[in-house]
Amino acid sequence: MAKISEVFGTMVFNDNIMQEKLPHDTYKKLKKSMAENKTLDRSIADVVANAMKDWAIEKGATHYTHWFQPLTGITAEKHDSFITPTGDGKVIMEFSGKELIKGEPDASSFPSGGLRATFEARGYTAWDPTSYAFIKDGTLCIPTAFCSYGGEALDKKTPLLRSMEAIDKQARRILKLFGKETAQVMTTVGAEQEYFLVDQELYYRRKDLIFTGRTLFGAKPPKGQEMEDHYFGVIKPRVSAFMKELDEELWKLGILAKTKHNEAAPAQHELAPIFTSTNLATDQNQLTMEFMKTLAGHHDLVCLLHEKPFAGVNGSGKHNNWALSTAEGENLMDPGKTPYENAQFLLFLSAVIKAVNEHQDLLRISIASAGNDHRLGANEAPPAIVSMFLGEELTEIMEAIANDTDYDGPEKVKMELGVHIMPQFSKDSTDRNRTSPFAFTGNKFEFRMLGSSQSIADPNVVLNTIVADVLSDFASELEQAEDFTSALNTLIRRVYKENKQIIFNGNNYSDEWVEEAERRGLLNLLTTADAIPRFESQKNIDLFTKHGVFSESEIISRTEILLDHYCKVLNIEALTMLEMARQDILPAAMSFSREVTETALCKKQLGITPKMEEGLATTLSKLLNSLQEKIDGLEKAILCTKEIGDVKSGAQYYKNEVCTAMEDLRTTADELEVICGKAYWPYPTYSELLFSV
Ligand code: ADP
Ligand code: MG
């Protein structure tokens, strides 16, 4: 491999390349409209487009695409080649400013939740110059936002950019109170990505993996993750080769892939990049997931990004590390070293505490999916209850401030804001609790409830907006204050007292916490079907419209899309189970049963008592009867869904009836797997899937 520094970012039309390839005044105008978030002037756009095209062709590209993130949760692209006929049977390569700035994909097949009537099928994509263009697989990809002609967002990117603007505006109001002017405050994110790798040949023998991304049947193997020998273990050669190729491809795209290691479950791994602006981090995480999927094939592997590919071992999540940074690179979530920096930090910290407490519902909603429902609260991931970990030291400091008592740290002090210095927190002391859904880890927050396959856009839209909202209230209050320091003290004290029920430093996986959280009045929205409908509550409509992040109709349509998606996922899973049970499992168990019964008959003819065979045949017969009953039960449940008119009741029905019927069917099928001969069983087992790579 070439040196990392030589390949890094070579496929990105980044700032350096822009400076190199664009006339100086064009470059300056482009940067200006990027900073002001304005659409490019057509004349500049033509120059930029031409430079981009020449650069891309030099790198071997033949096509371009507007790369966008519709509400399907994955990315979309439609490739057009650069060729334009010249009339003499030849072609030239062209790419205009118009094509760079705006695209009009026929978008009628993307979910819009009623925002775009089918007769008005067109949506348009618009270049987001804050995310650089890049080349992937011979195509120049232009990151774009995707909207309807009425201006409503049809994608994940648009609200994310709006939410970044909202928090930028409010955070700068706060900084002004501390006498600071900065060009921009942006949120930064580092998304740690978990995934599974399974052997490709085995994968293609399992319809459940192919159609749903997870195993719908499968008895537990003799060994799971109990030995804890996979976590951080030596990486096997085939996996290592995959990881190397992945790193290299991501580096070419300017993605700072940094850490890779084996995870807790067998066949599970993790990749963590170095953090960057939330907008870029979102694009980069989508690309990371896409490359994981495509590159795995080069190594005869398949990458599973599902939240729960295997029952009985940990599923996969994503940790969203989040902080705020000024244009000068000051991390506003860093406690700092002076009393002054401490005071500013404590104000931002208080904003996050209040935001998380007041909008538990939104944080829960932002990570809700059928897949993630299998993880949350299953002793491998935080529960569905949103709470916050501050660590002992920081909690004690907040308590001391709130109660006006001494802080019993290295020395007893009264923590007076703006006068005393807080102790430095080592990462070690803030990072011990791995069970918290939302943990302060020294100089950033780690939101740990995300599912592995989801776009990180949704949780960050929520985080940015809820914190922006609290900052806006804080700014309004403090801007009026005559004595800033004393107003600050009062505010921090009050906010902490009013919101401290959200802070929990204990074990989030314990049953006691569920009871305690209920006593505290915290929300516990167990499933997606329970969480999503709350998205369109008046509180949330008021919040998002106030900050211009979502309009009311965007919220209502998104609620519909999310619930509809949930039902569709469960419907596909249920149909896949029916097909597998009927076509493969039932016949397999019947063959084995016939073998057993025939052996019993033969033995009898020879005068031998077929004790074992009779026992086994009876068990098989019982289980087969039960299997058929459960197949019928699931089929009936699926049929009933047709009669449900609205999507909210539909989601409830899927959760209550269809999921239960699926679990029932699985239990019996897994019991059959355990007693059937290996040669009869139609699918690769968990042992093979989890331990063969
Ligand atoms: P863990 O201990 O959870 O495995 P690591 O320390 O390996 O986490 O990684 C944490 C992630 O947090 C990395 O992606 C890192 O780049 C990111 N991170 C660090 N600082 C910030 C910050 N200021 N803003 C956002 N993300 C950050
Ligand atoms: Mg982490």
XYZ file of C-alpha atoms and ligand atoms in Angstrom:
721
model
C 0.000 0.000 0.000
C 1.062 3.552 -0.673
C 1.769 5.794 2.280
C -1.400 6.904 4.062
C -0.466 10.533 3.591
C -0.270 9.921 -0.155
C -3.713 8.355 -0.487
C -5.538 10.372 2.140
C -8.274 12.500 0.630
C -7.154 11.847 -2.952
C -10.725 11.201 -4.046
C -12.159 14.353 -2.480
C -12.607 17.734 -4.104
C -11.575 19.364 -0.871
C -10.400 22.803 0.055
C -6.821 22.225 -1.104
C -7.946 20.967 -4.486
C -10.392 23.839 -4.806
C -7.611 26.322 -4.170
C -5.415 24.586 -6.667
C -7.976 24.119 -9.433
C -10.112 27.240 -9.200
C -9.259 30.796 -10.266
C -8.567 32.750 -7.116
C -11.626 35.007 -7.239
C -13.936 32.053 -7.971
C -12.474 30.218 -5.005
C -13.053 33.230 -2.770
C -16.633 33.669 -3.939
C -17.306 29.973 -3.461
C -15.945 30.048 0.090
C -18.053 33.102 0.836
C -21.288 31.531 -0.321
C -20.348 28.355 1.582
C -19.853 30.334 4.772
C -23.105 32.214 4.280
C -24.962 29.100 3.198
C -26.141 30.729 -0.011
C -26.736 29.180 -3.405
C -23.958 29.729 -5.867
C -24.118 32.311 -8.581
C -24.563 30.553 -11.952
C -21.429 32.083 -13.464
C -19.273 30.835 -10.585
C -21.055 27.503 -10.620
C -20.059 26.937 -14.246
C -16.401 27.502 -13.433
C -16.542 25.262 -10.353
C -18.400 22.531 -12.247
C -15.872 22.567 -15.037
C -12.936 22.334 -12.642
C -14.630 19.517 -10.766
C -15.287 17.632 -13.976
C -11.682 17.978 -15.197
C -10.388 16.823 -11.832
C -12.811 13.882 -11.785
C -11.966 12.797 -15.330
C -8.273 12.916 -14.448
C -9.083 10.457 -11.661
C -10.890 8.149 -14.088
C -14.489 9.217 -13.474
C -16.984 8.999 -16.314
C -20.210 9.832 -14.509
C -21.593 12.225 -11.957
C -24.420 11.901 -9.518
C -26.276 13.972 -6.987
C -25.752 11.905 -3.866
C -28.558 12.335 -1.350
C -30.076 10.817 1.756
C -33.803 10.202 1.324
C -35.998 9.007 4.158
C -35.274 5.367 3.386
C -32.272 5.846 5.685
C -29.748 4.888 3.029
C -28.211 6.993 0.291
C -29.509 7.414 -3.231
C -27.726 8.142 -6.469
C -28.634 8.239 -10.144
C -25.653 8.293 -12.436
C -25.386 10.446 -15.542
C -22.343 10.322 -17.728
C -20.481 13.483 -18.648
C -20.862 12.764 -22.374
C -22.567 15.229 -24.681
C -22.850 14.459 -28.420
C -21.174 16.987 -30.721
C -23.296 16.163 -33.769
C -20.485 14.594 -35.778
C -20.843 11.209 -34.146
C -18.403 12.148 -31.417
C -18.830 13.180 -27.811
C -17.295 15.683 -25.474
C -17.281 15.576 -21.699
C -19.419 18.300 -20.164
C -20.720 19.266 -16.762
C -22.458 22.587 -16.253
C -22.963 24.753 -13.216
C -26.683 24.094 -13.500
C -26.065 20.356 -13.273
C -23.834 20.900 -10.258
C -26.257 23.075 -8.337
C -29.547 21.395 -8.981
C -30.784 17.972 -10.012
C -34.290 16.750 -10.673
C -34.433 13.047 -10.067
C -37.768 11.386 -10.733
C -38.392 11.005 -7.092
C -41.861 9.532 -6.935
C -40.629 6.277 -5.440
C -39.021 7.816 -2.363
C -41.070 8.063 0.813
C -42.640 11.479 1.272
C -45.433 10.718 3.752
C -47.904 12.579 1.577
C -45.769 15.698 1.168
C -45.438 15.149 -2.514
C -48.574 14.024 -4.284
C -47.771 11.464 -6.962
C -48.946 13.790 -9.722
C -46.245 16.193 -8.521
C -43.624 13.507 -8.555
C -40.667 15.764 -8.990
C -38.386 16.598 -6.172
C -35.116 18.367 -6.578
C -31.642 17.945 -5.192
C -29.485 20.935 -4.342
C -25.731 20.959 -3.813
C -24.621 21.228 -0.200
C -21.234 22.913 -0.652
C -20.420 22.389 3.054
C -19.808 18.734 2.231
C -17.127 18.116 -0.395
C -17.736 16.308 -3.676
C -15.921 12.989 -3.974
C -15.308 10.155 -6.412
C -16.676 6.733 -5.727
C -16.572 3.858 -8.171
C -15.837 6.050 -11.195
C -18.561 8.537 -10.352
C -18.244 12.105 -9.163
C -20.641 12.283 -6.212
C -22.090 15.633 -5.288
C -23.560 15.679 -1.789
C -26.993 17.237 -2.031
C -30.111 18.047 -0.075
C -33.393 16.652 -1.402
C -36.584 18.731 -1.301
C -40.031 18.854 -2.802
C -40.981 21.679 -5.113
C -42.977 23.122 -2.257
C -39.692 23.433 -0.362
C -40.374 20.653 2.144
C -37.423 18.507 3.114
C -37.645 14.959 1.777
C -34.324 13.863 3.193
C -32.217 13.589 6.335
C -29.663 16.187 5.320
C -31.841 19.291 5.088
C -33.109 19.222 8.688
C -29.590 18.416 9.870
C -28.218 21.537 8.210
C -31.117 23.567 9.600
C -30.455 22.218 13.109
C -26.778 23.106 12.825
C -27.757 26.643 11.926
C -30.099 26.789 14.919
C -27.483 25.721 17.447
C -24.853 27.924 15.838
C -27.067 30.953 16.287
C -27.986 30.254 19.912
C -24.518 29.153 21.031
C -23.044 32.353 19.662
C -25.550 34.375 21.678
C -24.257 32.626 24.792
C -20.613 33.106 23.892
C -21.262 36.781 23.372
C -22.276 36.977 27.018
C -18.823 35.673 27.867
C -17.340 38.344 25.629
C -16.501 36.022 22.766
C -17.120 36.538 19.085
C -16.675 33.597 16.774
C -17.612 33.130 13.130
C -19.383 29.863 13.782
C -20.226 27.308 16.429
C -20.656 23.865 14.994
C -21.434 20.527 16.502
C -18.875 17.791 16.080
C -19.514 14.070 15.937
C -17.485 10.894 16.000
C -19.626 7.849 15.269
C -18.293 4.499 16.437
C -19.728 1.844 14.141
C -20.314 -1.791 15.089
C -20.894 -4.570 12.563
C -20.802 -8.323 12.017
C -18.962 -10.246 9.328
C -20.214 -13.626 8.175
C -19.078 -15.990 5.483
C -20.705 -15.157 2.155
C -21.444 -18.727 1.151
C -23.253 -19.376 4.445
C -25.106 -16.072 4.154
C -26.609 -16.987 0.789
C -28.043 -20.142 2.295
C -30.177 -18.151 4.730
C -33.261 -16.388 3.392
C -33.699 -14.545 6.674
C -30.304 -12.897 6.370
C -30.894 -12.099 2.710
C -34.361 -10.598 3.141
C -34.201 -9.094 6.617
C -30.539 -8.766 7.582
C -31.037 -10.850 10.705
C -31.572 -14.480 11.623
C -35.251 -15.187 12.320
C -34.521 -18.733 13.428
C -31.501 -20.334 15.016
C -30.816 -22.309 18.150
C -28.103 -21.016 20.444
C -24.654 -22.457 19.808
C -22.779 -24.267 22.600
C -20.532 -21.235 22.854
C -21.619 -17.609 22.717
C -19.764 -14.594 24.082
C -19.545 -15.830 27.688
C -15.799 -16.408 27.567
C -15.272 -12.766 26.601
C -12.451 -13.919 24.370
C -13.438 -12.041 21.237
C -13.460 -8.475 22.555
C -10.196 -6.816 21.496
C -8.919 -10.281 20.513
C -6.441 -10.930 17.721
C -8.009 -10.061 14.393
C -8.185 -13.066 12.044
C -6.446 -12.800 8.651
C -9.562 -12.623 6.452
C -11.109 -9.962 8.691
C -7.840 -8.106 8.878
C -7.542 -8.035 5.074
C -11.061 -6.636 4.897
C -10.310 -3.987 7.506
C -7.171 -2.917 5.685
C -8.981 -2.482 2.411
C -11.784 -0.636 4.177
C -9.369 1.752 5.892
C -7.624 2.497 2.643
C -10.819 3.201 0.710
C -12.129 5.408 3.503
C -8.844 7.294 3.731
C -9.044 8.016 -0.003
C -12.379 9.673 0.694
C -10.851 11.749 3.448
C -12.570 9.758 6.184
C -10.428 9.581 9.298
C -10.894 5.888 10.062
C -8.849 5.519 13.216
C -9.639 2.588 15.472
C -10.619 -0.964 14.607
C -11.094 -3.904 16.892
C -13.078 -7.032 17.604
C -16.231 -6.441 19.619
C -17.965 -8.409 22.381
C -19.903 -10.915 20.267
C -18.189 -13.513 18.112
C -17.896 -12.222 14.496
C -18.548 -8.668 15.701
C -16.215 -5.733 15.049
C -16.028 -1.968 15.378
C -14.649 0.964 13.448
C -14.256 4.439 14.932
C -13.307 7.514 12.956
C -11.838 10.735 14.308
C -14.617 13.229 14.851
C -15.500 16.003 12.452
C -18.381 18.435 11.826
C -21.748 16.737 12.234
C -22.653 17.304 8.632
C -19.512 15.608 7.340
C -19.666 12.922 10.005
C -23.149 12.023 8.783
C -22.074 11.734 5.159
C -18.975 9.845 6.181
C -20.848 7.376 8.333
C -23.174 6.619 5.408
C -20.144 6.038 3.202
C -18.482 3.899 5.859
C -21.536 1.649 6.062
C -21.760 1.458 2.286
C -18.086 0.536 1.916
C -18.342 -2.047 4.681
C -21.087 -3.728 2.682
C -19.454 -3.594 -0.727
C -15.870 -4.389 0.310
C -16.863 -7.385 2.420
C -17.709 -9.160 -0.831
C -14.070 -8.873 -1.963
C -13.187 -11.183 0.918
C -16.101 -13.604 0.480
C -17.701 -12.027 3.483
C -20.984 -10.276 4.104
C -21.220 -7.336 6.468
C -24.338 -7.306 8.622
C -25.306 -3.892 9.903
C -28.561 -5.029 11.486
C -29.025 -4.144 15.163
C -29.649 -7.746 16.167
C -28.450 -10.280 13.622
C -28.251 -13.099 16.187
C -30.330 -13.841 19.261
C -28.368 -14.641 22.405
C -25.284 -12.574 21.640
C -24.893 -8.801 21.624
C -26.330 -6.819 18.762
C -24.723 -3.826 17.096
C -25.079 -0.186 17.951
C -23.456 3.063 17.156
C -22.042 5.548 19.653
C -22.643 9.155 18.715
C -19.919 11.228 20.392
C -21.096 14.811 20.324
C -19.656 18.174 21.298
C -19.720 21.832 20.293
C -16.806 23.655 18.788
C -16.085 27.271 17.838
C -14.514 28.281 14.537
C -11.241 28.639 16.473
C -11.489 25.045 17.639
C -12.492 25.664 21.259
C -14.480 22.681 22.515
C -17.379 24.113 24.516
C -17.881 20.781 26.266
C -14.411 20.916 27.712
C -14.421 22.030 31.362
C -11.287 24.097 30.750
C -8.655 25.119 33.269
C -9.751 28.486 34.582
C -12.725 29.497 36.728
C -13.944 31.498 33.787
C -13.808 28.558 31.381
C -15.430 26.415 34.065
C -18.375 28.780 34.330
C -18.921 28.746 30.584
C -18.661 24.962 30.535
C -21.141 24.589 33.377
C -23.628 26.717 31.511
C -23.384 24.584 28.370
C -23.509 21.470 30.515
C -26.676 22.736 32.207
C -28.180 23.324 28.778
C -27.571 19.715 27.801
C -28.956 18.421 31.118
C -32.152 20.417 30.693
C -32.472 19.536 27.007
C -32.108 15.816 27.621
C -34.557 15.883 30.520
C -37.193 17.895 28.714
C -36.937 15.972 25.484
C -36.427 12.372 26.543
C -39.180 11.491 24.102
C -37.349 12.988 21.120
C -34.056 11.298 21.907
C -35.874 7.992 22.216
C -37.770 8.619 18.977
C -34.606 9.586 17.123
C -33.143 6.109 17.525
C -36.333 4.056 17.274
C -36.480 1.239 14.745
C -37.748 -2.316 14.593
C -34.158 -3.539 14.678
C -33.111 -1.410 17.638
C -36.121 -2.596 19.669
C -34.290 -5.915 20.072
C -31.317 -4.277 21.755
C -32.579 -1.566 24.056
C -33.063 -2.907 27.516
C -31.754 -6.348 26.632
C -28.703 -6.085 28.921
C -26.379 -5.334 26.060
C -27.394 -1.772 25.322
C -28.913 0.996 27.402
C -32.584 0.565 28.247
C -35.310 2.475 26.436
C -35.219 4.930 29.364
C -33.221 8.045 28.573
C -30.992 9.197 31.414
C -27.680 10.923 31.721
C -24.349 10.006 33.287
C -22.234 12.836 34.657
C -19.836 10.850 36.790
C -19.415 11.221 40.499
C -17.110 14.242 40.548
C -19.145 16.374 38.215
C -22.402 15.402 39.907
C -20.929 16.415 43.260
C -19.845 19.750 41.852
C -23.309 20.378 40.442
C -24.853 19.371 43.789
C -22.513 21.709 45.650
C -23.402 24.598 43.365
C -27.111 23.850 43.509
C -27.206 23.526 47.298
C -24.627 26.179 48.008
C -22.561 23.717 50.011
C -18.892 22.807 50.056
C -17.543 20.598 47.308
C -15.735 17.775 48.988
C -13.067 17.231 46.351
C -9.304 17.038 46.765
C -9.829 19.915 49.198
C -13.064 21.209 50.627
C -14.116 24.300 48.709
C -17.186 26.296 48.076
C -17.598 26.176 44.318
C -18.240 29.748 43.482
C -18.715 30.247 39.785
C -16.116 32.427 38.211
C -13.911 32.225 41.305
C -12.897 28.641 41.960
C -11.339 26.098 39.668
C -12.955 22.720 39.240
C -10.684 19.706 39.402
C -9.598 18.251 36.067
C -11.597 15.210 35.067
C -9.569 12.391 33.727
C -11.238 10.387 30.971
C -10.893 7.475 33.318
C -13.139 8.903 35.974
C -15.827 9.981 33.550
C -15.786 6.927 31.378
C -16.394 4.096 33.771
C -20.087 3.705 33.201
C -20.704 1.899 29.935
C -24.395 1.281 30.583
C -25.605 4.864 30.344
C -27.542 5.946 27.268
C -26.119 9.455 27.416
C -22.789 9.825 29.125
C -20.459 12.728 29.719
C -17.011 11.411 28.834
C -14.647 14.179 29.831
C -15.072 16.661 26.996
C -18.004 15.349 24.963
C -21.247 13.456 25.336
C -21.641 9.934 24.118
C -25.169 9.078 23.008
C -25.147 5.307 23.053
C -28.657 4.294 22.067
C -28.242 4.456 18.304
C -28.795 1.397 16.169
C -25.933 0.240 13.985
C -27.733 0.601 10.664
C -29.358 3.974 11.165
C -28.314 7.299 9.744
C -26.830 9.456 12.477
C -28.690 12.439 11.016
C -31.883 11.918 13.057
C -30.340 11.806 16.542
C -28.151 14.785 15.714
C -31.073 16.820 14.391
C -32.712 16.210 17.753
C -29.607 16.873 19.845
C -28.776 20.083 18.013
C -32.323 21.389 18.178
C -33.081 20.584 21.816
C -29.816 22.098 22.991
C -30.320 25.125 20.715
C -33.734 25.638 22.274
C -32.428 25.634 25.839
C -29.498 27.865 24.892
C -31.962 30.303 23.385
C -33.922 30.446 26.668
C -30.694 30.825 28.640
C -29.489 33.616 26.379
C -32.789 35.479 26.668
C -32.608 35.252 30.453
C -28.959 36.199 30.800
C -29.044 38.987 28.243
C -31.440 40.816 30.581
C -29.273 40.325 33.668
C -27.684 43.246 35.448
C -25.094 41.169 37.276
C -24.059 38.420 34.855
C -22.181 36.188 37.302
C -24.918 36.161 39.875
C -27.586 35.575 37.201
C -25.469 32.724 35.879
C -25.236 31.213 39.350
C -28.964 31.458 39.864
C -29.709 29.937 36.491
C -27.339 26.984 36.831
C -28.607 26.285 40.340
C -32.243 26.405 39.287
C -31.779 24.354 36.110
C -29.882 21.662 37.947
C -32.507 21.395 40.681
C -35.340 21.230 38.174
C -33.729 18.628 35.961
C -31.540 16.478 38.166
C -33.884 13.500 37.959
C -32.403 12.806 34.526
C -28.983 12.158 36.074
C -28.215 8.572 36.927
C -24.705 7.313 37.507
C -25.638 3.730 38.408
C -26.143 0.559 36.411
C -28.673 1.236 33.681
C -28.996 -2.482 32.896
C -30.480 -3.327 36.301
C -34.144 -3.968 37.073
C -33.914 -1.602 40.029
C -33.211 1.253 37.653
C -36.415 0.585 35.725
C -38.363 0.911 38.985
C -36.381 3.912 40.134
C -36.858 5.653 36.765
C -40.589 5.134 37.050
C -40.550 6.695 40.519
C -38.653 9.635 39.058
C -41.278 9.984 36.354
C -38.884 9.332 33.484
C -40.304 8.040 30.230
C -39.933 4.388 29.339
C -41.108 4.000 25.758
C -40.409 0.347 25.221
C -40.869 -0.010 21.503
C -40.857 1.961 18.281
C -44.644 1.649 18.106
C -44.881 3.388 21.501
C -42.275 6.052 20.769
C -42.850 7.341 17.242
C -46.430 8.639 17.598
C -45.147 11.169 20.140
C -43.046 12.834 17.492
C -46.042 14.890 16.371
C -47.019 16.119 19.855
C -47.653 19.851 20.194
C -44.499 20.294 22.290
C -42.388 18.881 19.489
C -44.146 20.777 16.716
C -43.605 24.011 18.680
C -39.944 23.196 19.254
C -39.019 22.330 15.688
C -41.037 25.080 14.053
C -39.603 27.681 16.439
C -36.092 26.886 15.243
C -37.038 26.325 11.613
C -35.836 22.731 11.653
C -39.077 21.013 10.655
C -42.415 22.445 9.597
C -45.540 20.936 11.079
C -46.302 19.077 7.847
C -42.763 17.695 7.738
C -43.181 16.321 11.263
C -46.550 14.764 10.505
C -45.306 13.182 7.289
C -42.175 11.848 8.977
C -44.198 10.286 11.778
C -46.239 8.506 9.143
C -43.161 7.346 7.225
C -41.430 6.013 10.338
C -44.455 4.034 11.477
C -45.109 2.745 7.998
C -41.494 1.656 7.710
C -41.717 -0.149 11.049
C -44.789 -2.089 9.877
C -43.169 -2.952 6.561
C -40.028 -4.296 8.225
C -42.087 -6.523 10.506
C -44.277 -7.632 7.629
C -41.256 -8.722 5.587
C -39.846 -10.555 8.605
C -43.148 -12.330 9.216
C -43.535 -13.370 5.574
C -39.943 -14.585 5.462
C -40.539 -16.690 8.564
C -43.642 -18.226 7.060
C -41.821 -19.130 3.873
C -38.846 -20.605 5.718
C -41.020 -22.567 8.127
C -43.288 -23.975 5.445
C -40.819 -24.621 2.659
C -37.734 -25.668 4.574
C -38.126 -26.284 8.279
C -41.318 -28.319 8.269
C -40.206 -30.628 5.429
C -36.763 -31.046 7.019
C -38.187 -32.022 10.377
C -40.662 -34.344 8.649
C -37.844 -36.159 6.822
C -35.957 -36.615 10.033
C -39.119 -37.790 11.738
C -39.708 -40.315 8.932
C -36.180 -41.648 9.349
C -36.787 -42.107 13.065
C -40.175 -43.763 12.588
C -38.880 -46.071 9.860
C -35.980 -47.120 12.066
C -38.454 -47.850 14.836
C -40.559 -50.021 12.509
C -37.513 -51.938 11.245
C -36.353 -52.585 14.780
C -39.772 -53.846 15.735
C -39.725 -56.316 12.814
C -36.446 -57.649 14.161
C -37.946 -57.989 17.602
C -35.890 -55.117 19.081
C -37.720 -52.603 21.281
C -37.313 -49.154 19.637
C -37.436 -47.228 22.911
C -35.278 -44.293 21.904
C -36.882 -43.992 18.444
C -40.391 -44.023 19.863
C -39.531 -41.333 22.357
C -37.873 -39.175 19.738
C -40.657 -39.739 17.215
C -43.233 -38.676 19.802
C -41.322 -35.488 20.618
C -40.883 -34.713 16.938
C -44.529 -35.311 16.274
C -45.564 -32.985 19.072
C -43.214 -30.285 17.917
C -44.322 -30.658 14.313
C -47.966 -30.266 15.337
C -47.033 -27.225 17.324
C -45.003 -25.830 14.421
C -47.988 -26.119 12.089
C -50.225 -24.408 14.646
C -47.803 -21.549 15.007
C -47.432 -21.183 11.262
C -51.215 -20.877 11.072
C -51.173 -18.420 13.970
C -48.631 -16.172 12.295
C -50.449 -16.329 8.996
C -53.669 -15.292 10.685
C -51.953 -12.398 12.413
C -50.525 -11.177 9.108
C -53.911 -11.413 7.417
C -55.499 -9.325 10.170
C -53.112 -6.452 9.467
C -54.910 -5.890 6.160
C -57.990 -4.739 8.024
C -56.267 -2.017 9.999
C -56.787 1.408 8.488
C -54.378 3.741 10.254
C -50.677 3.304 10.645
C -50.569 3.963 14.407
C -52.937 1.104 15.195
C -51.092 -0.915 12.574
C -47.791 -0.431 14.386
C -49.402 -1.425 17.702
C -50.876 -4.515 16.105
C -47.574 -5.555 14.577
C -45.860 -5.072 17.911
C -48.470 -6.918 19.976
C -49.739 -9.644 17.682
C -47.336 -10.222 14.811
C -44.160 -10.013 16.902
C -45.604 -12.405 19.477
C -46.642 -14.890 16.784
C -43.143 -14.641 15.288
C -41.480 -15.316 18.627
C -43.771 -18.304 19.211
C -42.952 -19.805 15.863
C -39.257 -19.281 16.403
C -39.294 -21.024 19.779
C -40.731 -24.230 18.321
C -38.511 -24.172 15.232
C -35.416 -23.682 17.396
C -36.462 -26.634 19.557
C -36.728 -28.735 16.412
C -33.296 -27.605 15.255
C -31.762 -28.873 18.462
C -33.119 -32.417 18.083
C -32.978 -32.805 14.292
C -29.970 -34.434 12.663
C -27.491 -31.951 11.239
C -27.769 -33.460 7.767
C -31.477 -32.707 7.753
C -31.410 -29.108 8.874
C -31.807 -26.760 5.908
C -29.727 -23.831 7.180
C -26.226 -23.089 8.404
C -26.368 -23.019 12.193
C -25.367 -20.266 14.604
C -22.156 -22.185 15.321
C -21.195 -22.031 11.674
C -22.293 -18.441 11.119
C -20.590 -17.052 14.201
C -17.393 -19.062 14.270
C -16.407 -19.802 10.685
C -14.615 -16.621 9.661
P -14.760 4.626 23.391
O -13.989 4.781 24.656
O -16.201 4.904 23.571
O -14.497 3.364 22.613
P -13.016 6.369 21.848
O -12.372 7.306 22.794
O -12.240 5.310 21.169
O -14.342 5.837 22.504
O -13.691 7.168 20.677
C -14.511 8.160 20.929
C -14.991 8.842 19.682
O -15.289 10.169 20.095
C -13.998 8.974 18.528
O -14.692 8.837 17.319
C -13.511 10.392 18.711
O -13.042 10.999 17.528
C -14.777 11.073 19.188
N -14.544 12.384 19.803
C -13.503 12.800 20.550
N -13.628 14.105 20.837
C -14.777 14.535 20.271
C -15.450 15.790 20.172
N -14.977 16.878 20.733
N -16.609 15.830 19.480
C -17.108 14.735 18.912
N -16.524 13.547 18.959
C -15.371 13.435 19.617
Mg -17.992 4.461 22.714
